[in-house]
PDB file of C-alpha atoms in Angstrom:
ATOM      1  CA  UNK A   1      76.409 164.553-212.188  1.00 55.00           C
ATOM      2  CA  UNK A   2      76.000 163.256-208.691  1.00 58.00           C
ATOM      3  CA  UNK A   3      73.185 160.709-208.955  1.00 77.00           C
ATOM      4  CA  UNK A   4      73.165 156.989-209.586  1.00 89.00           C
ATOM      5  CA  UNK A   5      70.670 156.644-212.432  1.00 96.00           C
ATOM      6  CA  UNK A   6      71.942 155.692-215.885  1.00 98.00           C
ATOM      7  CA  UNK A   7      69.757 157.317-218.537  1.00 98.00           C
ATOM      8  CA  UNK A   8      69.834 156.598-222.258  1.00 98.00           C
ATOM      9  CA  UNK A   9      68.656 159.446-224.496  1.00 98.00           C
ATOM     10  CA  UNK A  10      67.678 158.771-228.103  1.00 98.00           C
ATOM     11  CA  UNK A  11      67.687 161.346-230.868  1.00 97.00           C
ATOM     12  CA  UNK A  12      70.484 163.060-228.987  1.00 97.00           C
ATOM     13  CA  UNK A  13      71.458 165.308-231.893  1.00 95.00           C
ATOM     14  CA  UNK A  14      67.912 166.640-232.323  1.00 93.00           C
ATOM     15  CA  UNK A  15      66.251 169.616-230.680  1.00 90.00           C
ATOM     16  CA  UNK A  16      64.574 167.699-227.868  1.00 93.00           C
ATOM     17  CA  UNK A  17      67.586 165.401-227.551  1.00 96.00           C
ATOM     18  CA  UNK A  18      69.758 168.429-226.872  1.00 95.00           C
ATOM     19  CA  UNK A  19      67.321 169.709-224.249  1.00 95.00           C
ATOM     20  CA  UNK A  20      67.341 166.307-222.564  1.00 97.00           C
ATOM     21  CA  UNK A  21      71.147 166.227-222.523  1.00 97.00           C
ATOM     22  CA  UNK A  22      71.263 169.687-220.950  1.00 96.00           C
ATOM     23  CA  UNK A  23      68.658 168.749-218.345  1.00 96.00           C
ATOM     24  CA  UNK A  24      70.378 165.450-217.515  1.00 96.00           C
ATOM     25  CA  UNK A  25      73.696 167.226-216.969  1.00 95.00           C
ATOM     26  CA  UNK A  26      72.243 169.150-214.017  1.00 94.00           C
ATOM     27  CA  UNK A  27      69.756 166.604-212.669  1.00 95.00           C
ATOM     28  CA  UNK A  28      70.715 165.476-209.160  1.00 95.00           C
ATOM     29  CA  UNK A  29      69.556 161.894-209.702  1.00 96.00           C
ATOM     30  CA  UNK A  30      71.270 161.251-213.042  1.00 96.00           C
ATOM     31  CA  UNK A  31      74.772 159.849-212.761  1.00 95.00           C
ATOM     32  CA  UNK A  32      75.510 158.625-216.273  1.00 97.00           C
ATOM     33  CA  UNK A  33      74.110 159.588-219.676  1.00 97.00           C
ATOM     34  CA  UNK A  34      74.232 157.347-222.733  1.00 98.00           C
ATOM     35  CA  UNK A  35      73.341 159.196-225.934  1.00 98.00           C
ATOM     36  CA  UNK A  36      72.177 157.512-229.133  1.00 98.00           C
ATOM     37  CA  UNK A  37      72.018 159.261-232.483  1.00 97.00           C
ATOM     38  CA  UNK A  38      72.031 158.581-236.193  1.00 95.00           C
ATOM     39  CA  UNK A  39      74.747 161.230-236.373  1.00 96.00           C
ATOM     40  CA  UNK A  40      76.818 160.804-233.190  1.00 95.00           C
ATOM     41  CA  UNK A  41      79.387 163.267-234.486  1.00 95.00           C
ATOM     42  CA  UNK A  42      76.725 165.969-233.985  1.00 95.00           C
ATOM     43  CA  UNK A  43      76.352 165.248-230.272  1.00 96.00           C
ATOM     44  CA  UNK A  44      78.323 167.474-227.845  1.00 93.00           C
ATOM     45  CA  UNK A  45      81.491 165.875-226.519  1.00 90.00           C
ATOM     46  CA  UNK A  46      84.270 166.522-224.058  1.00 89.00           C
ATOM     47  CA  UNK A  47      83.691 169.549-221.863  1.00 88.00           C
ATOM     48  CA  UNK A  48      80.912 170.980-224.046  1.00 91.00           C
ATOM     49  CA  UNK A  49      77.667 171.854-222.209  1.00 89.00           C
ATOM     50  CA  UNK A  50      75.349 168.873-222.050  1.00 91.00           C
ATOM     51  CA  UNK A  51      77.990 166.423-223.265  1.00 95.00           C
ATOM     52  CA  UNK A  52      76.957 162.830-222.423  1.00 97.00           C
ATOM     53  CA  UNK A  53      79.242 160.235-220.855  1.00 97.00           C
ATOM     54  CA  UNK A  54      78.978 157.913-223.877  1.00 97.00           C
ATOM     55  CA  UNK A  55      77.656 158.247-227.438  1.00 97.00           C
ATOM     56  CA  UNK A  56      76.656 155.439-229.805  1.00 97.00           C
ATOM     57  CA  UNK A  57      74.997 155.137-233.166  1.00 97.00           C
ATOM     58  CA  UNK A  58      71.328 154.307-232.838  1.00 95.00           C
ATOM     59  CA  UNK A  59      71.956 150.993-234.603  1.00 95.00           C
ATOM     60  CA  UNK A  60      74.197 150.000-231.674  1.00 97.00           C
ATOM     61  CA  UNK A  61      71.759 151.071-228.976  1.00 98.00           C
ATOM     62  CA  UNK A  62      70.747 147.570-227.871  1.00 97.00           C
ATOM     63  CA  UNK A  63      74.295 146.465-227.097  1.00 98.00           C
ATOM     64  CA  UNK A  64      75.056 149.792-225.408  1.00 98.00           C
ATOM     65  CA  UNK A  65      72.044 149.522-223.101  1.00 98.00           C
ATOM     66  CA  UNK A  66      73.454 146.238-221.870  1.00 98.00           C
ATOM     67  CA  UNK A  67      77.077 147.413-221.717  1.00 98.00           C
ATOM     68  CA  UNK A  68      76.292 150.510-219.663  1.00 98.00           C
ATOM     69  CA  UNK A  69      73.560 148.838-217.585  1.00 97.00           C
ATOM     70  CA  UNK A  70      71.005 151.537-218.436  1.00 98.00           C
ATOM     71  CA  UNK A  71      68.123 152.077-216.025  1.00 98.00           C
ATOM     72  CA  UNK A  72      65.771 154.124-218.207  1.00 98.00           C
ATOM     73  CA  UNK A  73      65.541 155.099-221.871  1.00 98.00           C
ATOM     74  CA  UNK A  74      64.004 158.482-222.690  1.00 98.00           C
ATOM     75  CA  UNK A  75      62.673 158.850-226.218  1.00 98.00           C
ATOM     76  CA  UNK A  76      61.471 161.999-228.009  1.00 96.00           C
ATOM     77  CA  UNK A  77      61.976 161.160-231.664  1.00 96.00           C
ATOM     78  CA  UNK A  78      59.691 160.089-234.530  1.00 94.00           C
ATOM     79  CA  UNK A  79      57.399 157.041-234.565  1.00 95.00           C
ATOM     80  CA  UNK A  80      59.338 154.708-236.881  1.00 94.00           C
ATOM     81  CA  UNK A  81      62.684 155.239-235.169  1.00 96.00           C
ATOM     82  CA  UNK A  82      61.072 155.287-231.752  1.00 97.00           C
ATOM     83  CA  UNK A  83      59.648 151.785-232.150  1.00 97.00           C
ATOM     84  CA  UNK A  84      63.128 150.397-232.836  1.00 97.00           C
ATOM     85  CA  UNK A  85      64.492 152.116-229.738  1.00 98.00           C
ATOM     86  CA  UNK A  86      61.663 150.858-227.544  1.00 98.00           C
ATOM     87  CA  UNK A  87      62.075 147.297-228.772  1.00 98.00           C
ATOM     88  CA  UNK A  88      65.780 147.508-227.887  1.00 98.00           C
ATOM     89  CA  UNK A  89      64.881 148.759-224.408  1.00 98.00           C
ATOM     90  CA  UNK A  90      62.347 145.974-223.870  1.00 98.00           C
ATOM     91  CA  UNK A  91      64.842 143.338-225.042  1.00 98.00           C
ATOM     92  CA  UNK A  92      67.303 144.590-222.425  1.00 98.00           C
ATOM     93  CA  UNK A  93      64.845 145.052-219.574  1.00 98.00           C
ATOM     94  CA  UNK A  94      65.210 148.851-219.594  1.00 98.00           C
ATOM     95  CA  UNK A  95      62.337 151.071-218.462  1.00 98.00           C
ATOM     96  CA  UNK A  96      61.107 153.597-221.017  1.00 98.00           C
ATOM     97  CA  UNK A  97      59.782 157.152-220.880  1.00 98.00           C
ATOM     98  CA  UNK A  98      58.215 158.174-224.178  1.00 98.00           C
ATOM     99  CA  UNK A  99      57.343 161.646-225.411  1.00 95.00           C
ATOM    100  CA  UNK A 100      57.094 160.710-229.097  1.00 94.00           C
ATOM    101  CA  UNK A 101      53.680 161.262-230.698  1.00 87.00           C
ATOM    102  CA  UNK A 102      51.999 160.338-233.973  1.00 87.00           C
ATOM    103  CA  UNK A 103      52.085 156.529-233.793  1.00 93.00           C
ATOM    104  CA  UNK A 104      49.727 154.612-236.091  1.00 94.00           C
ATOM    105  CA  UNK A 105      47.626 151.652-234.909  1.00 94.00           C
ATOM    106  CA  UNK A 106      50.435 149.169-235.522  1.00 95.00           C
ATOM    107  CA  UNK A 107      52.822 151.346-233.554  1.00 96.00           C
ATOM    108  CA  UNK A 108      50.339 151.555-230.691  1.00 95.00           C
ATOM    109  CA  UNK A 109      50.276 147.761-230.563  1.00 97.00           C
ATOM    110  CA  UNK A 110      54.056 147.737-230.236  1.00 96.00           C
ATOM    111  CA  UNK A 111      53.801 150.174-227.328  1.00 97.00           C
ATOM    112  CA  UNK A 112      51.373 147.807-225.616  1.00 97.00           C
ATOM    113  CA  UNK A 113      53.816 144.937-226.103  1.00 97.00           C
ATOM    114  CA  UNK A 114      56.693 146.962-224.638  1.00 98.00           C
ATOM    115  CA  UNK A 115      54.575 147.902-221.616  1.00 98.00           C
ATOM    116  CA  UNK A 116      53.997 144.190-220.974  1.00 98.00           C
ATOM    117  CA  UNK A 117      57.751 143.675-220.613  1.00 98.00           C
ATOM    118  CA  UNK A 118      59.166 146.767-218.885  1.00 98.00           C
ATOM    119  CA  UNK A 119      58.012 149.804-216.877  1.00 98.00           C
ATOM    120  CA  UNK A 120      56.488 152.134-219.469  1.00 98.00           C
ATOM    121  CA  UNK A 121      55.431 155.758-219.125  1.00 98.00           C
ATOM    122  CA  UNK A 122      54.199 157.694-222.114  1.00 96.00           C
ATOM    123  CA  UNK A 123      52.840 161.233-222.093  1.00 93.00           C
ATOM    124  CA  UNK A 124      51.931 163.597-224.885  1.00 87.00           C
ATOM    125  CA  UNK A 125      53.321 166.413-222.751  1.00 90.00           C
ATOM    126  CA  UNK A 126      55.697 166.415-219.770  1.00 95.00           C
ATOM    127  CA  UNK A 127      54.932 169.965-218.640  1.00 93.00           C
ATOM    128  CA  UNK A 128      53.572 170.369-215.129  1.00 90.00           C
ATOM    129  CA  UNK A 129      51.568 173.340-216.384  1.00 93.00           C
ATOM    130  CA  UNK A 130      49.893 171.240-219.076  1.00 94.00           C
ATOM    131  CA  UNK A 131      49.030 168.618-216.462  1.00 91.00           C
ATOM    132  CA  UNK A 132      47.352 171.383-214.455  1.00 92.00           C
ATOM    133  CA  UNK A 133      45.604 172.625-217.617  1.00 96.00           C
ATOM    134  CA  UNK A 134      44.173 169.153-218.267  1.00 95.00           C
ATOM    135  CA  UNK A 135      42.790 168.961-214.756  1.00 93.00           C
ATOM    136  CA  UNK A 136      41.255 172.420-215.094  1.00 97.00           C
ATOM    137  CA  UNK A 137      39.707 171.488-218.443  1.00 97.00           C
ATOM    138  CA  UNK A 138      38.087 168.379-216.996  1.00 96.00           C
ATOM    139  CA  UNK A 139      36.589 170.396-214.147  1.00 97.00           C
ATOM    140  CA  UNK A 140      35.402 173.219-216.410  1.00 98.00           C
ATOM    141  CA  UNK A 141      33.782 170.906-218.954  1.00 96.00           C
ATOM    142  CA  UNK A 142      31.963 168.995-216.231  1.00 96.00           C
ATOM    143  CA  UNK A 143      30.768 172.245-214.655  1.00 97.00           C
ATOM    144  CA  UNK A 144      29.570 173.787-217.945  1.00 96.00           C
ATOM    145  CA  UNK A 145      27.411 171.175-219.700  1.00 93.00           C
ATOM    146  CA  UNK A 146      26.086 172.237-223.064  1.00 92.00           C
ATOM    147  CA  UNK A 147      28.733 174.885-223.694  1.00 95.00           C
ATOM    148  CA  UNK A 148      30.385 174.920-227.122  1.00 96.00           C
ATOM    149  CA  UNK A 149      34.038 173.830-227.049  1.00 97.00           C
ATOM    150  CA  UNK A 150      36.921 174.678-229.376  1.00 97.00           C
ATOM    151  CA  UNK A 151      40.506 173.435-229.005  1.00 98.00           C
ATOM    152  CA  UNK A 152      43.383 175.275-230.697  1.00 98.00           C
ATOM    153  CA  UNK A 153      47.060 174.323-230.668  1.00 98.00           C
ATOM    154  CA  UNK A 154      50.046 176.159-232.135  1.00 98.00           C
ATOM    155  CA  UNK A 155      53.531 174.756-232.729  1.00 96.00           C
ATOM    156  CA  UNK A 156      56.697 175.503-234.672  1.00 95.00           C
ATOM    157  CA  UNK A 157      56.672 175.090-238.445  1.00 95.00           C
ATOM    158  CA  UNK A 158      58.657 171.851-238.328  1.00 92.00           C
ATOM    159  CA  UNK A 159      56.206 169.816-236.241  1.00 91.00           C
ATOM    160  CA  UNK A 160      54.997 166.836-238.261  1.00 87.00           C
ATOM    161  CA  UNK A 161      51.824 165.551-236.613  1.00 89.00           C
ATOM    162  CA  UNK A 162      48.607 167.532-236.342  1.00 93.00           C
ATOM    163  CA  UNK A 163      46.732 167.932-234.123  1.00 95.00           C
ATOM    164  CA  UNK A 164      49.452 167.682-231.502  1.00 94.00           C
ATOM    165  CA  UNK A 165      49.519 164.734-229.158  1.00 89.00           C
ATOM    166  CA  UNK A 166      48.707 167.096-226.294  1.00 92.00           C
ATOM    167  CA  UNK A 167      45.643 168.409-228.111  1.00 96.00           C
ATOM    168  CA  UNK A 168      44.446 164.851-228.716  1.00 94.00           C
ATOM    169  CA  UNK A 169      44.903 164.074-225.031  1.00 93.00           C
ATOM    170  CA  UNK A 170      42.909 167.167-224.089  1.00 96.00           C
ATOM    171  CA  UNK A 171      40.154 166.099-226.496  1.00 96.00           C
ATOM    172  CA  UNK A 172      40.017 162.717-224.783  1.00 94.00           C
ATOM    173  CA  UNK A 173      39.781 164.510-221.431  1.00 95.00           C
ATOM    174  CA  UNK A 174      36.819 166.517-222.751  1.00 96.00           C
ATOM    175  CA  UNK A 175      35.052 163.372-223.941  1.00 94.00           C
ATOM    176  CA  UNK A 176      35.579 161.750-220.559  1.00 93.00           C
ATOM    177  CA  UNK A 177      34.315 164.807-218.689  1.00 94.00           C
ATOM    178  CA  UNK A 178      31.187 164.970-220.872  1.00 91.00           C
ATOM    179  CA  UNK A 179      30.752 161.191-220.614  1.00 87.00           C
ATOM    180  CA  UNK A 180      30.388 161.214-224.386  1.00 70.00           C
ATOM    181  CA  UNK A 181      32.892 159.246-226.442  1.00 64.00           C
ATOM    182  CA  UNK A 182      31.119 159.919-229.749  1.00 70.00           C
ATOM    183  CA  UNK A 183      31.342 163.700-230.086  1.00 83.00           C
ATOM    184  CA  UNK A 184      32.348 164.742-233.600  1.00 92.00           C
ATOM    185  CA  UNK A 185      35.713 166.467-233.901  1.00 94.00           C
ATOM    186  CA  UNK A 186      35.582 169.048-236.661  1.00 95.00           C
ATOM    187  CA  UNK A 187      39.093 169.878-237.861  1.00 95.00           C
ATOM    188  CA  UNK A 188      39.039 173.445-239.089  1.00 91.00           C
ATOM    189  CA  UNK A 189      36.126 174.899-240.959  1.00 90.00           C
ATOM    190  CA  UNK A 190      35.714 175.989-244.547  1.00 90.00           C
ATOM    191  CA  UNK A 191      32.637 177.011-246.490  1.00 92.00           C
ATOM    192  CA  UNK A 192      29.235 176.628-244.853  1.00 88.00           C
ATOM    193  CA  UNK A 193      29.974 175.022-241.488  1.00 87.00           C
ATOM    194  CA  UNK A 194      27.438 175.818-238.748  1.00 90.00           C
ATOM    195  CA  UNK A 195      28.001 174.028-235.463  1.00 90.00           C
ATOM    196  CA  UNK A 196      25.996 170.876-234.977  1.00 85.00           C
ATOM    197  CA  UNK A 197      25.143 169.140-231.728  1.00 82.00           C
ATOM    198  CA  UNK A 198      27.991 168.696-229.270  1.00 86.00           C
ATOM    199  CA  UNK A 199      30.822 168.747-231.813  1.00 93.00           C
ATOM    200  CA  UNK A 200      34.268 169.983-230.811  1.00 96.00           C
ATOM    201  CA  UNK A 201      36.177 172.313-233.101  1.00 96.00           C
ATOM    202  CA  UNK A 202      39.862 171.447-233.470  1.00 97.00           C
ATOM    203  CA  UNK A 203      42.418 173.814-234.971  1.00 97.00           C
ATOM    204  CA  UNK A 204      46.145 173.266-235.563  1.00 97.00           C
ATOM    205  CA  UNK A 205      48.490 176.131-236.426  1.00 97.00           C
ATOM    206  CA  UNK A 206      52.132 175.848-237.498  1.00 97.00           C
ATOM    207  CA  UNK A 207      54.291 178.956-237.448  1.00 97.00           C
ATOM    208  CA  UNK A 208      57.814 180.113-236.715  1.00 96.00           C
ATOM    209  CA  UNK A 209      59.539 178.635-233.687  1.00 94.00           C
ATOM    210  CA  UNK A 210      56.561 178.443-231.314  1.00 95.00           C
ATOM    211  CA  UNK A 211      57.405 175.858-228.668  1.00 93.00           C
ATOM    212  CA  UNK A 212      53.798 174.990-227.941  1.00 94.00           C
ATOM    213  CA  UNK A 213      50.497 176.649-227.115  1.00 97.00           C
ATOM    214  CA  UNK A 214      47.195 174.981-226.246  1.00 98.00           C
ATOM    215  CA  UNK A 215      43.888 176.753-225.723  1.00 98.00           C
ATOM    216  CA  UNK A 216      40.483 175.389-224.773  1.00 98.00           C
ATOM    217  CA  UNK A 217      37.546 177.757-225.300  1.00 98.00           C
ATOM    218  CA  UNK A 218      34.138 177.130-223.752  1.00 98.00           C
ATOM    219  CA  UNK A 219      31.267 179.417-224.755  1.00 97.00           C
ATOM    220  CA  UNK A 220      27.589 179.523-223.798  1.00 96.00           C
ATOM    221  CA  UNK A 221      25.080 181.300-221.585  1.00 96.00           C
ATOM    222  CA  UNK A 222      26.402 184.659-222.824  1.00 97.00           C
ATOM    223  CA  UNK A 223      29.889 184.010-221.428  1.00 98.00           C
ATOM    224  CA  UNK A 224      33.264 182.713-222.580  1.00 98.00           C
ATOM    225  CA  UNK A 225      35.903 180.805-220.620  1.00 98.00           C
ATOM    226  CA  UNK A 226      39.406 180.373-222.083  1.00 98.00           C
ATOM    227  CA  UNK A 227      42.021 178.073-220.578  1.00 98.00           C
ATOM    228  CA  UNK A 228      45.484 178.483-222.104  1.00 98.00           C
ATOM    229  CA  UNK A 229      48.982 177.115-221.620  1.00 97.00           C
ATOM    230  CA  UNK A 230      52.086 178.479-223.357  1.00 97.00           C
ATOM    231  CA  UNK A 231      55.442 176.758-223.150  1.00 94.00           C
ATOM    232  CA  UNK A 232      58.402 179.113-222.963  1.00 92.00           C
ATOM    233  CA  UNK A 233      61.007 176.518-223.915  1.00 91.00           C
ATOM    234  CA  UNK A 234      61.451 172.813-224.563  1.00 89.00           C
ATOM    235  CA  UNK A 235      63.449 172.636-221.357  1.00 93.00           C
ATOM    236  CA  UNK A 236      60.256 172.226-219.316  1.00 94.00           C
ATOM    237  CA  UNK A 237      59.423 169.044-221.234  1.00 94.00           C
ATOM    238  CA  UNK A 238      62.937 167.676-220.773  1.00 96.00           C
ATOM    239  CA  UNK A 239      62.921 168.355-217.037  1.00 95.00           C
ATOM    240  CA  UNK A 240      59.537 166.684-216.640  1.00 95.00           C
ATOM    241  CA  UNK A 241      60.618 163.642-218.643  1.00 97.00           C
ATOM    242  CA  UNK A 242      63.710 163.169-216.482  1.00 97.00           C
ATOM    243  CA  UNK A 243      61.625 163.487-213.321  1.00 96.00           C
ATOM    244  CA  UNK A 244      59.456 160.734-214.788  1.00 97.00           C
ATOM    245  CA  UNK A 245      62.534 158.627-215.548  1.00 97.00           C
ATOM    246  CA  UNK A 246      63.754 158.873-211.957  1.00 97.00           C
ATOM    247  CA  UNK A 247      60.305 157.953-210.639  1.00 97.00           C
ATOM    248  CA  UNK A 248      59.877 155.048-213.085  1.00 98.00           C
ATOM    249  CA  UNK A 249      63.223 153.304-212.585  1.00 97.00           C
ATOM    250  CA  UNK A 250      62.950 150.021-210.742  1.00 96.00           C
ATOM    251  CA  UNK A 251      59.172 149.687-210.933  1.00 98.00           C
ATOM    252  CA  UNK A 252      57.302 146.648-212.159  1.00 98.00           C
ATOM    253  CA  UNK A 253      56.507 146.212-215.840  1.00 98.00           C
ATOM    254  CA  UNK A 254      53.321 147.956-216.934  1.00 98.00           C
ATOM    255  CA  UNK A 255      51.890 151.296-217.952  1.00 98.00           C
ATOM    256  CA  UNK A 256      52.259 154.361-215.773  1.00 98.00           C
ATOM    257  CA  UNK A 257      50.937 157.910-216.052  1.00 93.00           C
ATOM    258  CA  UNK A 258      52.680 161.263-215.684  1.00 93.00           C
ATOM    259  CA  UNK A 259      49.985 162.321-213.209  1.00 89.00           C
ATOM    260  CA  UNK A 260      51.413 159.714-210.839  1.00 93.00           C
ATOM    261  CA  UNK A 261      54.803 161.422-211.051  1.00 93.00           C
ATOM    262  CA  UNK A 262      53.251 164.808-210.304  1.00 87.00           C
ATOM    263  CA  UNK A 263      51.202 163.454-207.406  1.00 87.00           C
ATOM    264  CA  UNK A 264      54.299 161.810-205.922  1.00 86.00           C
ATOM    265  CA  UNK A 265      56.170 165.109-206.210  1.00 71.00           C
ATOM    266  CA  UNK A 266      53.348 166.946-204.475  1.00 61.00           C
ATOM    267  CA  UNK A 267      53.417 164.421-201.638  1.00 61.00           C
ATOM    268  CA  UNK A 268      57.189 164.906-201.264  1.00 58.00           C
ATOM    269  CA  UNK A 269      56.736 168.673-201.159  1.00 45.00           C
ATOM    270  CA  UNK A 270      54.070 168.409-198.499  1.00 46.00           C
ATOM    271  CA  UNK A 271      56.338 166.195-196.400  1.00 38.00           C
ATOM    272  CA  UNK A 272      59.312 168.543-196.731  1.00 40.00           C
ATOM    273  CA  UNK A 273      57.248 171.525-195.657  1.00 33.00           C
ATOM    274  CA  UNK A 274      56.306 170.039-192.261  1.00 29.00           C
TER     275      UNK A 274
END
């Protein structure tokens, strides 16, 4: 590691935690990695690939954030645990990047409170391809008024929340593009279920070890348009989250959006190409 940023990674013994550790180990801007886990003995150590510089139990995260002077906490866990981690970050003035989904209303209020205290960036998906998909969906929906819309997402058989956070974000994008916040979302269909009005069909599939697939289908005027993104590995989400962490560090408290990270990257690329 050659960078200067100190990154804390929660859920370090989980699947996404492992991807984040691997990505941090090769990220030019990350200089120190603090890992937190309920089972720290399961986290790589020593010379193992992706081994962090320090490992603590999640119960000791708050003190460790202060001891190691963490810049950003990156969290891809589950809602209940995530809220504890985010509170610890806010108490220590540490910026947070959040990829956890499935919060209830009370959890969402906690996120708002954290964003009032520290720089806060939450995204349902940190893939650059998904960001491009969302932009394409907004344009397509606006250009094809009156077309029927169906959204389908597929994930591995261990994913807990359904529909996925990314699918919910895409549904919000569709509502915004149609300037209609009241469209019915019909989750699956069984029995006699003809389409009604401008409803949106929503379908969640859970199978095998699928990393993530999202498809938006628009049909009307004797034509069909399908926009699809397939993730090949969780590594793309980890890389995007760390890019967000680097961009977020040192900013003022408040909410930020992953699109801002992508736009900043595009500006840097344009500058380098001159």
